[in-house]
XYZ file of C-alpha atoms in Angstrom:
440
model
C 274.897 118.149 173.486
C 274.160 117.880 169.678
C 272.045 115.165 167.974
C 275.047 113.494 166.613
C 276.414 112.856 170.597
C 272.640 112.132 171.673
C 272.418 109.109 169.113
C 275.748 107.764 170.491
C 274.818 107.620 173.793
C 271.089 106.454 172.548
C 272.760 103.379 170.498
C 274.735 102.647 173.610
C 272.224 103.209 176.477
C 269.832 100.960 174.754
C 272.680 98.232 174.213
C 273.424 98.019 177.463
C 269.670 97.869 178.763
C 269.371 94.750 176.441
C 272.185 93.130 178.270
C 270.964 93.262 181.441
C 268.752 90.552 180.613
C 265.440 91.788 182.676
C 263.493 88.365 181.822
C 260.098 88.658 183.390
C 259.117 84.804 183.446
C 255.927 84.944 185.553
C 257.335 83.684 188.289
C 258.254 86.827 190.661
C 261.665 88.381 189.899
C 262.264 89.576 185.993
C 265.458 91.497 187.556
C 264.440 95.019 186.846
C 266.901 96.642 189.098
C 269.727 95.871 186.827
C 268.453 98.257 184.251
C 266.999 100.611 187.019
C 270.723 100.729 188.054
C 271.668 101.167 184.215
C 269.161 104.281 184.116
C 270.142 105.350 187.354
C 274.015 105.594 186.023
C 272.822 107.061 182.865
C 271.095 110.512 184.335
C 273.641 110.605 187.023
C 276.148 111.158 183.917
C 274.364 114.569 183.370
C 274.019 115.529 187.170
C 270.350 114.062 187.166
C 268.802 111.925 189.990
C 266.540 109.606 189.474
C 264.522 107.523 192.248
C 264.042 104.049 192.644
C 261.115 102.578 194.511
C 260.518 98.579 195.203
C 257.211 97.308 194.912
C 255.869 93.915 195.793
C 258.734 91.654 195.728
C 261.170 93.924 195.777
C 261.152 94.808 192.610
C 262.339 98.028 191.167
C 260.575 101.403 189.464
C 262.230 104.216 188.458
C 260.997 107.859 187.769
C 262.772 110.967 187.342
C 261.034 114.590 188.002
C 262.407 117.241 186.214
C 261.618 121.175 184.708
C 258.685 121.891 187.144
C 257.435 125.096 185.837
C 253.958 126.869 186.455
C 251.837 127.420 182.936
C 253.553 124.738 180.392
C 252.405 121.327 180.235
C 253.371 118.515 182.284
C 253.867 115.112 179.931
C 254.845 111.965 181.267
C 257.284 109.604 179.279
C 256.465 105.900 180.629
C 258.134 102.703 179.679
C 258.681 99.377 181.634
C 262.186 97.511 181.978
C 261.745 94.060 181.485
C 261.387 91.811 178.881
C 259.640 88.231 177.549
C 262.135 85.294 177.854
C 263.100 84.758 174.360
C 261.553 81.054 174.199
C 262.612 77.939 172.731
C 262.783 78.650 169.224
C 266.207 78.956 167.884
C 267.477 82.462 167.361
C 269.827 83.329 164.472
C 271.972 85.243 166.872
C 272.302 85.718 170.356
C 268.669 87.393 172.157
C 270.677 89.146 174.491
C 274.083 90.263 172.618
C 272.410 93.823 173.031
C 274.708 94.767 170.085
C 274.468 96.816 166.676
C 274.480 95.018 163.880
C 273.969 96.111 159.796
C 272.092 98.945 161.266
C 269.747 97.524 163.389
C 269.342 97.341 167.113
C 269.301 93.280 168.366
C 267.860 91.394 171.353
C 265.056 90.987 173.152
C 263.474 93.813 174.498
C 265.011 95.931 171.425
C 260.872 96.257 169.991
C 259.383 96.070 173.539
C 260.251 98.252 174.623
C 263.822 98.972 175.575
C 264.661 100.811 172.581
C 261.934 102.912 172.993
C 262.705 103.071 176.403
C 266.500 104.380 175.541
C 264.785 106.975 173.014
C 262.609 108.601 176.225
C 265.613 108.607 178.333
C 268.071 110.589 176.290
C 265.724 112.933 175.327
C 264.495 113.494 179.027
C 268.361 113.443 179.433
C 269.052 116.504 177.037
C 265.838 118.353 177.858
C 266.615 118.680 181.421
C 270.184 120.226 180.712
C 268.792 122.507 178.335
C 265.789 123.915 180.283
C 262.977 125.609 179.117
C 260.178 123.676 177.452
C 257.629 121.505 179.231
C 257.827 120.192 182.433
C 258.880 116.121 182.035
C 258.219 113.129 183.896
C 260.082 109.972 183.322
C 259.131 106.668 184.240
C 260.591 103.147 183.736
C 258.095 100.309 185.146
C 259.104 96.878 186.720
C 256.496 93.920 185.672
C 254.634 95.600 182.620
C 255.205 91.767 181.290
C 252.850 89.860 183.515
C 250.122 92.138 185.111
C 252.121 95.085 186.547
C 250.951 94.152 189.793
C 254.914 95.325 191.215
C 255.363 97.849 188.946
C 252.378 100.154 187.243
C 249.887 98.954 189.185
C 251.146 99.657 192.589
C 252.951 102.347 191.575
C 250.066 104.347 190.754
C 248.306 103.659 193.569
C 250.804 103.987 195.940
C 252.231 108.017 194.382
C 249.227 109.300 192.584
C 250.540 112.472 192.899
C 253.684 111.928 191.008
C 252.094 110.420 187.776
C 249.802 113.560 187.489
C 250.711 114.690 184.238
C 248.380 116.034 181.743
C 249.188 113.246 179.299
C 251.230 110.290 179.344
C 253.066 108.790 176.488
C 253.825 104.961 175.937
C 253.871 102.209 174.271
C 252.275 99.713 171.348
C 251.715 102.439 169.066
C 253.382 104.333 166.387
C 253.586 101.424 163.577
C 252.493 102.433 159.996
C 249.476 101.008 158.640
C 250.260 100.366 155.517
C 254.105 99.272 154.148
C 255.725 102.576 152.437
C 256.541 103.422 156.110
C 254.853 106.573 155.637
C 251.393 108.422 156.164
C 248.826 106.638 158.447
C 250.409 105.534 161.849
C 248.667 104.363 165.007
C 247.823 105.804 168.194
C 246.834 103.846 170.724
C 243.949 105.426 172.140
C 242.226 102.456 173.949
C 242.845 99.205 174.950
C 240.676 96.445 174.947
C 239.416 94.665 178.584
C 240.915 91.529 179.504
C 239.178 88.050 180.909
C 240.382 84.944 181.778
C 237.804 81.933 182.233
C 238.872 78.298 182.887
C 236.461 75.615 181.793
C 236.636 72.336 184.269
C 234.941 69.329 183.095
C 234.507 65.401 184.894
C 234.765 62.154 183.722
C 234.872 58.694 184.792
C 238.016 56.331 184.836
C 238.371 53.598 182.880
C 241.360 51.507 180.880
C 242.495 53.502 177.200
C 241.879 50.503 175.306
C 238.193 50.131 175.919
C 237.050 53.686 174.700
C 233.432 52.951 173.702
C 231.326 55.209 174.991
C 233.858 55.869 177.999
C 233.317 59.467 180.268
C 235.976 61.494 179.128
C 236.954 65.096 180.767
C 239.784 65.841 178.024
C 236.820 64.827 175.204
C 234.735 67.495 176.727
C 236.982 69.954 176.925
C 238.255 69.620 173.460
C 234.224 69.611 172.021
C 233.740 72.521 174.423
C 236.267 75.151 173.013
C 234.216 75.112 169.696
C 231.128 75.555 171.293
C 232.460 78.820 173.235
C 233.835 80.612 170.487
C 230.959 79.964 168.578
C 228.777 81.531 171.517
C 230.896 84.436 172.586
C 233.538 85.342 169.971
C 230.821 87.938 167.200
C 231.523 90.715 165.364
C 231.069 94.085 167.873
C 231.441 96.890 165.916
C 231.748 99.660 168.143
C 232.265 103.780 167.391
C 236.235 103.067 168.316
C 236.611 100.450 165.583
C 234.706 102.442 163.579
C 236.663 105.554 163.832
C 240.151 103.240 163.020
C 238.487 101.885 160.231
C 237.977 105.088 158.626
C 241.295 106.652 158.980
C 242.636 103.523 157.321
C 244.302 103.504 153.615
C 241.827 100.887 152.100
C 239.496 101.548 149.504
C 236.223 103.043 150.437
C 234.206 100.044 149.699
C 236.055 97.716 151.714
C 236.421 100.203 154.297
C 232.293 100.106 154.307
C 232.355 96.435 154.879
C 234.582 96.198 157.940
C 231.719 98.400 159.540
C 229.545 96.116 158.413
C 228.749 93.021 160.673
C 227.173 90.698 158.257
C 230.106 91.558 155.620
C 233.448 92.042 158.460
C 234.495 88.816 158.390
C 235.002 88.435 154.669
C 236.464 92.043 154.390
C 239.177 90.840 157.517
C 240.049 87.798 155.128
C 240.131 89.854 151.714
C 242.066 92.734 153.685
C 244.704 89.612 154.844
C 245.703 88.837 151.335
C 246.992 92.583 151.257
C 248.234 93.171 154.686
C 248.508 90.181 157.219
C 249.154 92.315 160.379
C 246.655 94.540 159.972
C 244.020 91.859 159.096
C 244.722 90.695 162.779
C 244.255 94.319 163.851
C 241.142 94.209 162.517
C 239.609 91.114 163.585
C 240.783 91.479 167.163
C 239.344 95.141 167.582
C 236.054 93.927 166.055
C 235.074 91.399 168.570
C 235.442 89.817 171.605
C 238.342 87.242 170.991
C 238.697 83.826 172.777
C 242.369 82.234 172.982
C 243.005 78.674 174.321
C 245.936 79.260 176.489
C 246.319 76.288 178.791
C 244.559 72.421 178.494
C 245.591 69.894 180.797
C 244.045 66.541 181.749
C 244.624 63.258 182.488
C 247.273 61.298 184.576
C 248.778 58.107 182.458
C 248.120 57.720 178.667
C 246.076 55.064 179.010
C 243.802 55.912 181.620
C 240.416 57.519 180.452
C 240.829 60.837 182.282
C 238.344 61.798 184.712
C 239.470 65.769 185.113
C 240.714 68.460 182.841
C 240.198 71.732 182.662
C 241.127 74.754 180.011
C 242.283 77.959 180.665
C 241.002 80.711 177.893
C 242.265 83.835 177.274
C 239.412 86.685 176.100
C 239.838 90.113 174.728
C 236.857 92.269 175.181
C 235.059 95.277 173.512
C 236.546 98.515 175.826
C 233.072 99.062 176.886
C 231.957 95.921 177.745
C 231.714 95.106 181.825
C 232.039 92.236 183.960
C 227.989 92.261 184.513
C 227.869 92.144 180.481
C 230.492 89.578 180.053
C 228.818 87.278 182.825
C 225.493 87.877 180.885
C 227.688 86.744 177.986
C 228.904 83.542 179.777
C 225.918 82.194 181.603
C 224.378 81.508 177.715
C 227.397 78.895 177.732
C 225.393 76.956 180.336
C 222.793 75.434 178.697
C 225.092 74.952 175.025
C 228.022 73.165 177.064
C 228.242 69.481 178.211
C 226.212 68.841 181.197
C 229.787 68.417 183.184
C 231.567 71.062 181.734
C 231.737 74.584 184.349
C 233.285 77.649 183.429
C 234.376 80.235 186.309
C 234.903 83.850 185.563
C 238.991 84.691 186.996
C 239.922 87.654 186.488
C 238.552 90.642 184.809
C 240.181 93.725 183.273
C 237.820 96.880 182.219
C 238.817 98.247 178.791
C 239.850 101.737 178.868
C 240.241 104.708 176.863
C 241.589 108.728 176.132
C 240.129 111.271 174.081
C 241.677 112.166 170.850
C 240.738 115.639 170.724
C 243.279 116.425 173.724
C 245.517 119.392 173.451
C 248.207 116.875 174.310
C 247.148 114.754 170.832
C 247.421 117.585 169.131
C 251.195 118.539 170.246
C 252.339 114.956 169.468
C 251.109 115.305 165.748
C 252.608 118.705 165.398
C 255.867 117.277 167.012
C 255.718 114.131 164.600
C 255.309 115.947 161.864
C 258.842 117.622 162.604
C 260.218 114.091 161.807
C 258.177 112.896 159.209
C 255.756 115.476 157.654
C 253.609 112.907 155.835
C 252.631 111.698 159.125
C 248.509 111.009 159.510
C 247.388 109.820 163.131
C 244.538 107.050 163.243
C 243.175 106.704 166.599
C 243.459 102.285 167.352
C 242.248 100.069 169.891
C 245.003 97.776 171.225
C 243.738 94.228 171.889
C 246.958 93.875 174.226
C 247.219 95.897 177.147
C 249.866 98.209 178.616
C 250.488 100.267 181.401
C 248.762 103.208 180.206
C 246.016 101.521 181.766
C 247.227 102.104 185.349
C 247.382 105.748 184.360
C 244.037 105.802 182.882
C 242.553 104.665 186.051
C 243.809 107.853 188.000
C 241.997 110.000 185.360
C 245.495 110.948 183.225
C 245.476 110.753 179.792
C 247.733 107.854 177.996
C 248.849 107.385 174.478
C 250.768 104.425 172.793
C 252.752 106.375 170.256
C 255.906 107.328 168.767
C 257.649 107.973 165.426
C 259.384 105.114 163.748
C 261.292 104.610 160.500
C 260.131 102.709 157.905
C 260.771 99.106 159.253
C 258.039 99.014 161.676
C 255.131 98.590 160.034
C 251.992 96.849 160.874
C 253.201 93.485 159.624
C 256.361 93.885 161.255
C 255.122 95.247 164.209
C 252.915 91.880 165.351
C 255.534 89.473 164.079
C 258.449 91.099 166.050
C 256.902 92.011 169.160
C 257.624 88.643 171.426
C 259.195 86.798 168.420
C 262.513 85.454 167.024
C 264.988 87.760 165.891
C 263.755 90.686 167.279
C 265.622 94.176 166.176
C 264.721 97.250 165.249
C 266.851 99.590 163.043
C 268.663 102.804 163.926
C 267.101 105.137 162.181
C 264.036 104.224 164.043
C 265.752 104.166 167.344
C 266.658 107.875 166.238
C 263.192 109.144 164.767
C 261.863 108.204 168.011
C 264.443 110.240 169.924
C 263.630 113.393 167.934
C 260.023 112.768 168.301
C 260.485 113.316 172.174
C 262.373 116.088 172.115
C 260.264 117.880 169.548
C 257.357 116.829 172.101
C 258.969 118.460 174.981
C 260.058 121.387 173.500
């Protein structure tokens, strides 16, 4: 099959995966076995069988083994199938037409990470038929959008000997760091831990129009959100920033006082009027972060409320653990209202692969095939993927790909969960070639 019939069937594959409107809302069921069926359809095309496997709530996962050969390496291509609802803001065409329009690739899912997703398939697709090469494993992950619990996360537990690979390539990498759309690009290396407290605080009752000096939980809260960032969220400028920082294309100087914790936070700001997306790079991987997600209280408008509670969403330095973050939180105590209680949820280690890996080393050489002014600077993701799972069973992962010019660092964080997300052919198409170049 030539490259010409490959980006046909790429433009249309990913189309079609847009359409089956995968929505992952939280709530149990983002309908992953509509483009598990798509994918299934699409390698039986070419004589390939793929497997699907239902994890917790029947929900589906997809992989494809293929080219098993003794002394070549084994590289995994991982995505995930489902997608963010495309929320309340008003799009200026339809999220899920799945279409292509001016040369771009639109809908939801057509950034993260179904287009991507398309790219991995087709060049599995045409590597298989062709033999030779390195051995490939595909895999296409149900509920990457909430917590993977019935997709990665089980998966990987449940066949740890079919992920064995001896690296893994994903997503939330690849963008360019600067806006030419050429030289330094990320590779997601690392990802940042997760936590998730929820502050509760307790009041008294009492009639809204008498407010003096009433007990009131929402109050409490609200003064209480301050108080915790100012506590917890302090520059942490660890070797991994440090590295990203240097492979950056800033000047010297201000490169010096990103590392510098008395001098970051001005540097983020000064770096923002130049580059917006990449100042938020830089401030997330430079800290532990602390997001208000969720504040509820009261029961009638004019009742004092006597309960509320916040739920807050932090982003941690990869190396920091749960004994370090609970050392972190129990100096909230004595700082926070004598009725306001925070409670440790849930916990997620940060995580990360080496960057001297043979397998690092391929993917430059193949990226370079597509766009020889490529330069690879290793980055900490503040979100988290399913490379995680992967990292847990001891295999290698790496958020990266080759892109065209459009996705940039800027564009990057403004169209991954936004309005109008798209993402132009050519990159749909650099990304193809990347693959096969990888698994040649």
């Amino acid at each position: 099959m030539t490259d010409k019939n490959d980006f046909a069937a790429l433009k249309e594959l990913a189309c079609a995966l847009i359409r089956s409107r995968c929505v992952n809302d939280g709530n149990g069921n983002g309908g992953e076995e509509r483009n598990a069926e798509v994918l299934t359809d699409f390698f039986a095309e070419a004589g390939l069988k793929a497997e699907t496997v239902y994890g917790p709530g029947n929900r589906a996962n997809l992989y494809l083994i293929g080219c098993e050969r003794s002394g070549v390496p084994t590289y995994g291509l991982m995505g995930h199938t489902d997608v963010v609802p495309p929320g309340e803001t008003r799009w200026s065409f339809p999220p899920f037409c799945g279409d292509i329009d001016g040369g771009y690739l639109r809908g939801r899912g057509s950034v993260d990470m179904l287009g991507q997703l398309a790219a991995m398939a087709v060049a599995v697709r045409t590597h298989m038929k062709s033999g030779g090469g390195k051995n490939v494993r595909f895999f296409a992950m149900a509920d990457e959008e909430t917590d993977g619990a019935c997709g990665a996360a089980w998966f990987t537990q449940t066949y740890p000997d079919l992920i064995r690979c001896d690296a893994v390539f994903s997503e939330l990498g690849g963008f360019y760091l600067n806006d030419s759309g050429v030289g330094e690009a990320a590779v997601v290396c690392a990802e940042k831990g997760v936590a998730r407290v929820r502050l509760t605080a307790s009041g008294k009752c009492g009639h809204g129009s008498l407010p003096y000096k009433s007990d009131n939980a929402v109050s409490k809260i609200a003064a209480s959100l301050a108080v915790v960032e100012r506590e917890l969220s302090y520059p942490v400028l660890s070797d991994g920033y440090a590295a990203f920082v240097d492979g950056l294309p800033l000047s010297e100087d201000l490169k010096m006082r990103l590392k510098d914790t008395e001098t970051v936070d001005a540097a983020v700001d000064e770096t923002a009027a130049v580059s917006f997306g990449l100042a938020k790079y830089l401030h997330a991987a430079s800290r532990l972060t602390v997001m208000p997600g969720v504040i509820r209280g009261g029961t009638k408008v004019n009742v004092v409320p006597d309960e509320a509670f916040a739920d807050l969403d932090l982003r941690l330095p990869e190396t920091m653990s749960r004994a370090e973050l609970e050392e972190n939180l129990n100096r909230l105590t004595p700082v926070l209202d004598g009725d306001v209680r925070w409670t440790l949820t849930e916990f997620t280690q940060g995580n990360r692969s080496p960057m001297n890996a043979a397998a690092v080393k391929e993917a430059l050489k193949a990226a370079r095939k597509v766009n020889p002014t490529i330069r690879f600077v290793p980055f900490v993701s503040a979100g988290v993927s399913d490379s995680r799972f992967w990292r847990r069973q001891g295999v290698p992962a790496y958020g990266f790909t080759v892109f065209a010019s459009d996705i940039t660092v800027d564009s990057y964080s403004r169209l991954l969960h936004g309005v109008d997300e798209k993402i132009s052919v050519d990159s749909l198409e650099s990304m193809y070639r990347f693959y096969r170049e990888l698994l040649k």
